[in-house]
Amino acid sequence: MTARILLLVTSPRLPAGVLTAAAWDAVRQHPVLAGTESELTAAVRSAGAEVTVVDGPAVPVLVDTARTRGSVVWLAGPAGDESLARELGLRLAREPGLAELELLHGSWDPPGARLLDVVAVLDRLSSPGGDPWKRAQTHRSLAGFLLEECYEAYDAISAGDTDALREELGDVLLQVVLHARLAEELPEGERWSVDDVAGDLVDKMVRRNPHVFAEGQAGTLKEIEENWERIKRAEKARDSVLDGIALSQPALALAAKILDRAARVNLAVPPPSAQSQVDPEARLGAGLLATVAAARASGLDPEAALRRATLAYAEAVRQAERATDTVC
């Protein structure tokens, strides 16, 4: 019988006792070696398996154990023990027939597992002995950064640069997790964590998508949107159709949102006339609002239109600068 060395790797982001049936069979049937004591070694021992922590070079012990016992399992550490696997692989390549090396996955990272790493890193940075800058921040001091990171993600989307979008979404995620970490320092009864944020989001998405998670019918996209809004209104006790609009968004987008909300409930409230305004700023504002209303009636996005025209003008300025540099 050919001797076997089973390299058992597991996800460090899952509880130590969460292993596949094949992994449990392996650790119960064969001697188990490990480089150090850990939660995993304790879990395997508690299941009745034989676990020995190797003090010194592990490769010779693994080879000798495999040849004397037929098979042996190595419990890899959280990082996977790549250096040991490389050394062992080279040894077995030099001496064919000595033993077979088999990689056995005891558990895998579930989708989203690296989010746990984000939370752990932010906790370390925000704890005593961590990053003084992050520990000095407040929700208010970070507010501008949240807007800035969202705008940078928007820029990446507008540019069609998915690599940049990936990076910028990471910066947005950083802000979310950092705000949640700061909230853990609030007084008792007020504090919350990133798990509360995620839990609220999950509950909301399930609740507002009954066509997926309950017995509701999918229908058309328009019907799904209407159902979403109906559920949202039932959840939130609001006095006005305008409640909940983000008032800090850019003025053109804010105007379009308010006009849209008013139209949803068939409120025919005409915007103010520019000619009736005495104050120059009020006259300008009324004229801009009328332009937004006209854009909405034509199915156009005034924010996107102005952005497009502004960026085109910016490019014209750059071309003029280059022409000036050429002349100079």
CSV table of C-alpha atoms in Angstrom, one decimal:
chain,number,residue,atom,x,y,z
A,1,MET,CA,0.0,0.0,0.0
A,2,THR,CA,1.4,3.4,-1.0
A,3,ALA,CA,1.8,5.8,2.0
A,4,ARG,CA,-0.3,8.9,1.9
A,5,ILE,CA,0.1,12.3,3.3
A,6,LEU,CA,-3.2,14.3,3.5
A,7,LEU,CA,-2.7,18.1,3.7
A,8,LEU,CA,-5.9,19.2,5.3
A,9,VAL,CA,-6.7,22.9,4.6
A,10,THR,CA,-9.6,24.8,6.1
A,11,SER,CA,-11.1,28.3,6.0
A,12,PRO,CA,-9.9,30.4,9.0
A,13,ARG,CA,-13.1,32.3,8.7
A,14,LEU,CA,-15.4,29.5,9.7
A,15,PRO,CA,-15.7,27.9,13.2
A,16,ALA,CA,-13.0,25.3,13.7
A,17,GLY,CA,-15.4,22.3,13.9
A,18,VAL,CA,-17.0,23.0,10.6
A,19,LEU,CA,-15.5,20.3,8.4
A,20,THR,CA,-16.7,18.2,5.4
A,21,ALA,CA,-17.6,14.6,6.0
A,22,ALA,CA,-14.5,13.4,4.1
A,23,ALA,CA,-12.3,15.6,6.4
A,24,TRP,CA,-13.9,14.1,9.5
A,25,ASP,CA,-13.4,10.6,8.2
A,26,ALA,CA,-9.8,11.3,7.5
A,27,VAL,CA,-9.0,12.7,11.0
A,28,ARG,CA,-10.8,9.9,12.7
A,29,GLN,CA,-9.2,7.1,10.6
A,30,HIS,CA,-5.6,8.4,10.5
A,31,PRO,CA,-3.0,10.0,12.9
A,32,VAL,CA,-3.1,13.8,12.7
A,33,LEU,CA,-0.1,16.1,13.0
A,34,ALA,CA,-0.1,19.9,13.4
A,35,GLY,CA,2.5,22.6,13.7
A,36,THR,CA,0.8,24.3,16.7
A,37,GLU,CA,-2.1,24.0,19.1
A,38,SER,CA,-5.2,25.8,17.8
A,39,GLU,CA,-8.9,25.8,18.0
A,40,LEU,CA,-8.9,23.3,15.1
A,41,THR,CA,-6.6,20.8,17.0
A,42,ALA,CA,-8.9,21.1,20.0
A,43,ALA,CA,-12.0,20.5,17.9
A,44,VAL,CA,-10.4,17.5,16.3
A,45,ARG,CA,-9.3,16.0,19.6
A,46,SER,CA,-12.8,16.6,21.1
A,47,ALA,CA,-14.1,14.4,18.3
A,48,GLY,CA,-11.9,11.6,19.5
A,49,ALA,CA,-9.1,11.9,17.0
A,50,GLU,CA,-5.4,11.4,17.7
A,51,VAL,CA,-3.6,14.8,17.3
A,52,THR,CA,0.2,15.3,17.8
A,53,VAL,CA,1.9,18.8,17.6
A,54,VAL,CA,5.2,18.5,15.9
A,55,ASP,CA,8.1,20.2,17.6
A,56,GLY,CA,10.8,20.8,14.9
A,57,PRO,CA,11.0,20.0,11.2
A,58,ALA,CA,7.7,18.6,10.1
A,59,VAL,CA,8.5,17.0,6.8
A,60,PRO,CA,10.6,14.1,8.1
A,61,VAL,CA,8.0,13.3,10.8
A,62,LEU,CA,5.2,13.3,8.2
A,63,VAL,CA,7.1,11.0,5.9
A,64,ASP,CA,8.0,8.6,8.7
A,65,THR,CA,4.5,8.5,10.0
A,66,ALA,CA,3.0,7.9,6.6
A,67,ARG,CA,5.3,5.0,5.9
A,68,THR,CA,4.8,3.4,9.3
A,69,ARG,CA,1.0,4.1,9.6
A,70,GLY,CA,0.0,4.0,6.0
A,71,SER,CA,-1.6,7.5,6.0
A,72,VAL,CA,-1.2,10.7,8.0
A,73,VAL,CA,-3.1,14.0,8.1
A,74,TRP,CA,-1.5,17.4,8.4
A,75,LEU,CA,-3.7,20.1,9.9
A,76,ALA,CA,-2.6,23.2,8.0
A,77,GLY,CA,-2.6,26.5,9.8
A,78,PRO,CA,-4.8,29.5,8.9
A,79,ALA,CA,-2.5,30.5,6.0
A,80,GLY,CA,-2.4,27.0,4.5
A,81,ASP,CA,1.2,26.2,5.3
A,82,GLU,CA,2.4,26.8,1.8
A,83,SER,CA,6.1,26.6,2.7
A,84,LEU,CA,5.6,23.1,4.3
A,85,ALA,CA,3.6,22.0,1.3
A,86,ARG,CA,6.4,23.2,-1.1
A,87,GLU,CA,9.1,21.5,0.9
A,88,LEU,CA,7.2,18.3,1.1
A,89,GLY,CA,6.4,18.4,-2.6
A,90,LEU,CA,10.1,18.8,-3.5
A,91,ARG,CA,11.0,15.9,-1.2
A,92,LEU,CA,8.5,13.6,-2.7
A,93,ALA,CA,9.5,14.6,-6.2
A,94,ARG,CA,13.1,13.7,-5.5
A,95,GLU,CA,12.1,10.4,-4.0
A,96,PRO,CA,9.3,8.9,-6.2
A,97,GLY,CA,7.3,6.2,-4.4
A,98,LEU,CA,8.2,7.5,-0.9
A,99,ALA,CA,4.6,8.7,-0.4
A,100,GLU,CA,1.7,10.4,-2.2
A,101,LEU,CA,0.7,13.9,-1.3
A,102,GLU,CA,-3.1,14.7,-1.4
A,103,LEU,CA,-4.7,18.1,-0.8
A,104,LEU,CA,-7.9,17.8,1.2
A,105,HIS,CA,-10.2,20.7,1.6
A,106,GLY,CA,-12.0,20.5,5.0
A,107,SER,CA,-13.9,23.7,4.4
A,108,TRP,CA,-14.0,26.6,2.0
A,109,ASP,CA,-14.5,30.3,2.4
A,110,PRO,CA,-18.2,31.1,1.7
A,111,PRO,CA,-19.0,34.0,-0.6
A,112,GLY,CA,-18.4,37.3,1.1
A,113,ALA,CA,-15.9,35.7,3.6
A,114,ARG,CA,-13.3,38.5,3.0
A,115,LEU,CA,-15.8,40.9,4.5
A,116,LEU,CA,-15.0,39.3,7.8
A,117,ASP,CA,-11.4,40.3,7.2
A,118,VAL,CA,-12.5,43.9,6.6
A,119,VAL,CA,-14.3,44.0,9.9
A,120,ALA,CA,-11.4,42.4,11.7
A,121,VAL,CA,-8.8,44.8,10.2
A,122,LEU,CA,-11.0,47.9,11.0
A,123,ASP,CA,-11.5,46.7,14.5
A,124,ARG,CA,-7.7,46.4,15.0
A,125,LEU,CA,-7.2,49.9,13.5
A,126,SER,CA,-9.9,51.4,15.6
A,127,SER,CA,-8.9,49.8,18.9
A,128,PRO,CA,-6.4,51.0,21.5
A,129,GLY,CA,-2.9,50.7,19.9
A,130,GLY,CA,-4.3,51.0,16.4
A,131,ASP,CA,-4.4,54.0,14.0
A,132,PRO,CA,-4.7,57.3,16.0
A,133,TRP,CA,-6.3,59.0,13.0
A,134,LYS,CA,-9.2,56.5,12.8
A,135,ARG,CA,-9.7,56.6,16.5
A,136,ALA,CA,-10.0,60.4,16.4
A,137,GLN,CA,-12.8,60.4,13.8
A,138,THR,CA,-16.5,60.9,14.3
A,139,HIS,CA,-19.5,60.3,12.1
A,140,ARG,CA,-19.6,64.0,11.3
A,141,SER,CA,-15.8,64.3,10.5
A,142,LEU,CA,-16.1,61.4,8.1
A,143,ALA,CA,-19.3,62.6,6.4
A,144,GLY,CA,-17.4,64.4,3.6
A,145,PHE,CA,-15.2,61.4,2.9
A,146,LEU,CA,-18.3,59.2,2.4
A,147,LEU,CA,-19.6,61.6,-0.2
A,148,GLU,CA,-16.2,61.9,-1.9
A,149,GLU,CA,-15.8,58.1,-2.2
A,150,CYS,CA,-19.2,57.8,-3.6
A,151,TYR,CA,-18.5,60.4,-6.2
A,152,GLU,CA,-15.2,58.7,-7.1
A,153,ALA,CA,-17.1,55.4,-7.6
A,154,TYR,CA,-19.6,57.3,-9.8
A,155,ASP,CA,-16.7,58.7,-11.9
A,156,ALA,CA,-15.4,55.1,-12.4
A,157,ILE,CA,-18.9,54.0,-13.6
A,158,SER,CA,-19.2,57.0,-15.9
A,159,ALA,CA,-15.7,56.2,-17.4
A,160,GLY,CA,-16.6,52.5,-17.8
A,161,ASP,CA,-13.5,51.6,-15.8
A,162,THR,CA,-14.5,48.5,-13.9
A,163,ASP,CA,-11.0,48.1,-12.4
A,164,ALA,CA,-11.2,51.6,-10.9
A,165,LEU,CA,-14.8,50.8,-9.8
A,166,ARG,CA,-13.6,47.8,-7.9
A,167,GLU,CA,-11.1,49.9,-6.0
A,168,GLU,CA,-13.5,52.8,-5.3
A,169,LEU,CA,-16.2,50.5,-4.0
A,170,GLY,CA,-13.6,49.2,-1.6
A,171,ASP,CA,-13.2,52.8,-0.4
A,172,VAL,CA,-17.0,53.1,0.0
A,173,LEU,CA,-17.0,49.9,2.0
A,174,LEU,CA,-14.3,51.2,4.2
A,175,GLN,CA,-16.5,54.2,5.1
A,176,VAL,CA,-19.5,51.9,5.8
A,177,VAL,CA,-17.5,49.6,8.1
A,178,LEU,CA,-15.7,52.5,9.8
A,179,HIS,CA,-19.0,54.3,10.6
A,180,ALA,CA,-20.3,51.0,12.0
A,181,ARG,CA,-17.2,50.5,14.1
A,182,LEU,CA,-17.5,54.1,15.5
A,183,ALA,CA,-21.2,53.3,16.4
A,184,GLU,CA,-19.9,50.5,18.7
A,185,GLU,CA,-18.5,53.2,21.0
A,186,LEU,CA,-21.9,54.9,21.5
A,187,PRO,CA,-23.5,54.8,24.9
A,188,GLU,CA,-25.3,51.7,26.1
A,189,GLY,CA,-28.7,51.5,24.4
A,190,GLU,CA,-27.6,53.5,21.4
A,191,ARG,CA,-24.7,51.5,20.0
A,192,TRP,CA,-24.9,49.2,17.0
A,193,SER,CA,-22.4,47.3,14.9
A,194,VAL,CA,-21.8,46.3,11.3
A,195,ASP,CA,-23.8,43.1,12.0
A,196,ASP,CA,-26.8,45.3,12.8
A,197,VAL,CA,-26.3,47.2,9.5
A,198,ALA,CA,-26.2,43.9,7.6
A,199,GLY,CA,-29.1,42.4,9.5
A,200,ASP,CA,-31.3,45.4,8.8
A,201,LEU,CA,-30.4,45.3,5.1
A,202,VAL,CA,-31.1,41.6,4.8
A,203,ASP,CA,-34.5,42.0,6.5
A,204,LYS,CA,-35.4,44.9,4.3
A,205,MET,CA,-34.4,43.1,1.1
A,206,VAL,CA,-36.4,40.0,2.0
A,207,ARG,CA,-39.4,42.1,3.1
A,208,ARG,CA,-39.4,44.3,0.0
A,209,ASN,CA,-39.0,41.4,-2.5
A,210,PRO,CA,-42.0,39.1,-1.8
A,211,HIS,CA,-41.9,38.0,-5.4
A,212,VAL,CA,-38.6,36.3,-4.6
A,213,PHE,CA,-38.8,35.3,-0.9
A,214,ALA,CA,-42.5,34.9,-0.3
A,215,GLU,CA,-45.6,34.0,-2.3
A,216,GLY,CA,-45.8,37.2,-4.3
A,217,GLN,CA,-45.9,37.2,-8.1
A,218,ALA,CA,-43.1,38.8,-10.0
A,219,GLY,CA,-45.1,40.7,-12.6
A,220,THR,CA,-43.6,43.4,-14.7
A,221,LEU,CA,-40.7,45.6,-13.7
A,222,LYS,CA,-43.1,48.5,-13.2
A,223,GLU,CA,-45.3,46.3,-10.9
A,224,ILE,CA,-42.2,45.3,-8.9
A,225,GLU,CA,-41.2,48.9,-8.5
A,226,GLU,CA,-44.8,49.9,-7.4
A,227,ASN,CA,-44.9,47.0,-4.9
A,228,TRP,CA,-41.5,48.1,-3.5
A,229,GLU,CA,-42.8,51.6,-3.0
A,230,ARG,CA,-46.0,50.3,-1.4
A,231,ILE,CA,-44.2,48.2,1.1
A,232,LYS,CA,-41.8,51.0,1.8
A,233,ARG,CA,-44.7,53.4,2.6
A,234,ALA,CA,-46.2,50.8,4.9
A,235,GLU,CA,-42.9,50.5,6.8
A,236,LYS,CA,-42.3,54.2,7.3
A,237,ALA,CA,-44.8,56.5,8.9
A,238,ARG,CA,-44.3,59.7,6.8
A,239,ASP,CA,-46.3,62.9,6.7
A,240,SER,CA,-45.3,63.8,3.2
A,241,VAL,CA,-44.4,62.1,-0.1
A,242,LEU,CA,-41.2,64.2,0.1
A,243,ASP,CA,-40.1,62.6,3.4
A,244,GLY,CA,-36.9,60.6,3.0
A,245,ILE,CA,-35.4,62.5,0.1
A,246,ALA,CA,-31.7,63.1,0.7
A,247,LEU,CA,-31.6,67.0,0.8
A,248,SER,CA,-27.8,67.1,0.6
A,249,GLN,CA,-27.7,65.7,-2.9
A,250,PRO,CA,-26.7,68.0,-5.8
A,251,ALA,CA,-29.4,70.7,-6.4
A,252,LEU,CA,-30.3,69.5,-9.9
A,253,ALA,CA,-30.8,65.9,-8.8
A,254,LEU,CA,-32.7,67.1,-5.7
A,255,ALA,CA,-35.1,69.2,-7.9
A,256,ALA,CA,-35.7,66.2,-10.2
A,257,LYS,CA,-36.4,63.9,-7.3
A,258,ILE,CA,-38.9,66.3,-5.7
A,259,LEU,CA,-40.7,66.8,-9.0
A,260,ASP,CA,-40.8,63.0,-9.5
A,261,ARG,CA,-42.2,62.4,-6.0
A,262,ALA,CA,-44.9,65.0,-6.5
A,263,ALA,CA,-45.9,63.4,-9.8
A,264,ARG,CA,-46.2,60.0,-8.2
A,265,VAL,CA,-49.2,61.2,-6.1
A,266,ASN,CA,-50.6,63.4,-9.0
A,267,LEU,CA,-49.9,66.7,-7.3
A,268,ALA,CA,-50.1,69.4,-10.0
A,269,VAL,CA,-48.1,72.0,-8.2
A,270,PRO,CA,-46.5,74.4,-10.8
A,271,PRO,CA,-43.0,75.5,-10.2
A,272,PRO,CA,-42.5,79.3,-9.4
A,273,SER,CA,-42.3,81.6,-12.4
A,274,ALA,CA,-38.9,83.2,-12.9
A,275,GLN,CA,-40.5,86.4,-14.1
A,276,SER,CA,-42.4,86.8,-10.8
A,277,GLN,CA,-39.2,86.8,-8.8
A,278,VAL,CA,-37.7,90.1,-7.7
A,279,ASP,CA,-34.4,88.7,-6.2
A,280,PRO,CA,-31.9,87.8,-8.9
A,281,GLU,CA,-30.9,84.6,-7.2
A,282,ALA,CA,-34.5,83.6,-6.7
A,283,ARG,CA,-35.1,84.4,-10.4
A,284,LEU,CA,-32.2,82.2,-11.5
A,285,GLY,CA,-33.3,79.4,-9.2
A,286,ALA,CA,-36.8,79.5,-10.5
A,287,GLY,CA,-35.5,79.4,-14.1
A,288,LEU,CA,-33.3,76.4,-13.3
A,289,LEU,CA,-36.2,74.6,-11.7
A,290,ALA,CA,-38.3,75.2,-14.7
A,291,THR,CA,-35.5,73.7,-16.9
A,292,VAL,CA,-35.4,70.7,-14.6
A,293,ALA,CA,-39.2,70.3,-15.0
A,294,ALA,CA,-38.9,70.5,-18.8
A,295,ALA,CA,-36.1,68.0,-18.8
A,296,ARG,CA,-38.2,65.6,-16.7
A,297,ALA,CA,-41.1,66.0,-19.0
A,298,SER,CA,-38.9,65.1,-21.9
A,299,GLY,CA,-37.5,62.0,-20.1
A,300,LEU,CA,-34.1,63.5,-19.7
A,301,ASP,CA,-31.8,63.5,-16.6
A,302,PRO,CA,-30.8,67.1,-15.9
A,303,GLU,CA,-28.0,66.2,-13.7
A,304,ALA,CA,-26.4,63.9,-16.3
A,305,ALA,CA,-27.1,66.4,-19.0
A,306,LEU,CA,-25.3,69.2,-17.2
A,307,ARG,CA,-22.5,66.9,-16.2
A,308,ARG,CA,-22.0,65.9,-19.9
A,309,ALA,CA,-22.0,69.5,-21.1
A,310,THR,CA,-19.6,70.5,-18.3
A,311,LEU,CA,-17.2,67.8,-19.1
A,312,ALA,CA,-17.3,68.6,-22.8
A,313,TYR,CA,-16.5,72.2,-21.8
A,314,ALA,CA,-13.7,71.1,-19.6
A,315,GLU,CA,-12.2,69.2,-22.5
A,316,ALA,CA,-12.4,72.4,-24.7
A,317,VAL,CA,-10.6,74.3,-22.0
A,318,ARG,CA,-7.8,71.7,-22.0
A,319,GLN,CA,-7.5,71.9,-25.7
A,320,ALA,CA,-7.3,75.6,-25.5
A,321,GLU,CA,-4.5,75.3,-22.9
A,322,ARG,CA,-2.6,72.9,-25.1
A,323,ALA,CA,-3.0,75.3,-28.1
A,324,THR,CA,-1.7,78.1,-25.9
A,325,ASP,CA,1.3,76.0,-24.8
A,326,THR,CA,2.1,75.2,-28.4
A,327,VAL,CA,2.1,78.9,-29.4
A,328,CYS,CA,4.2,79.8,-26.4
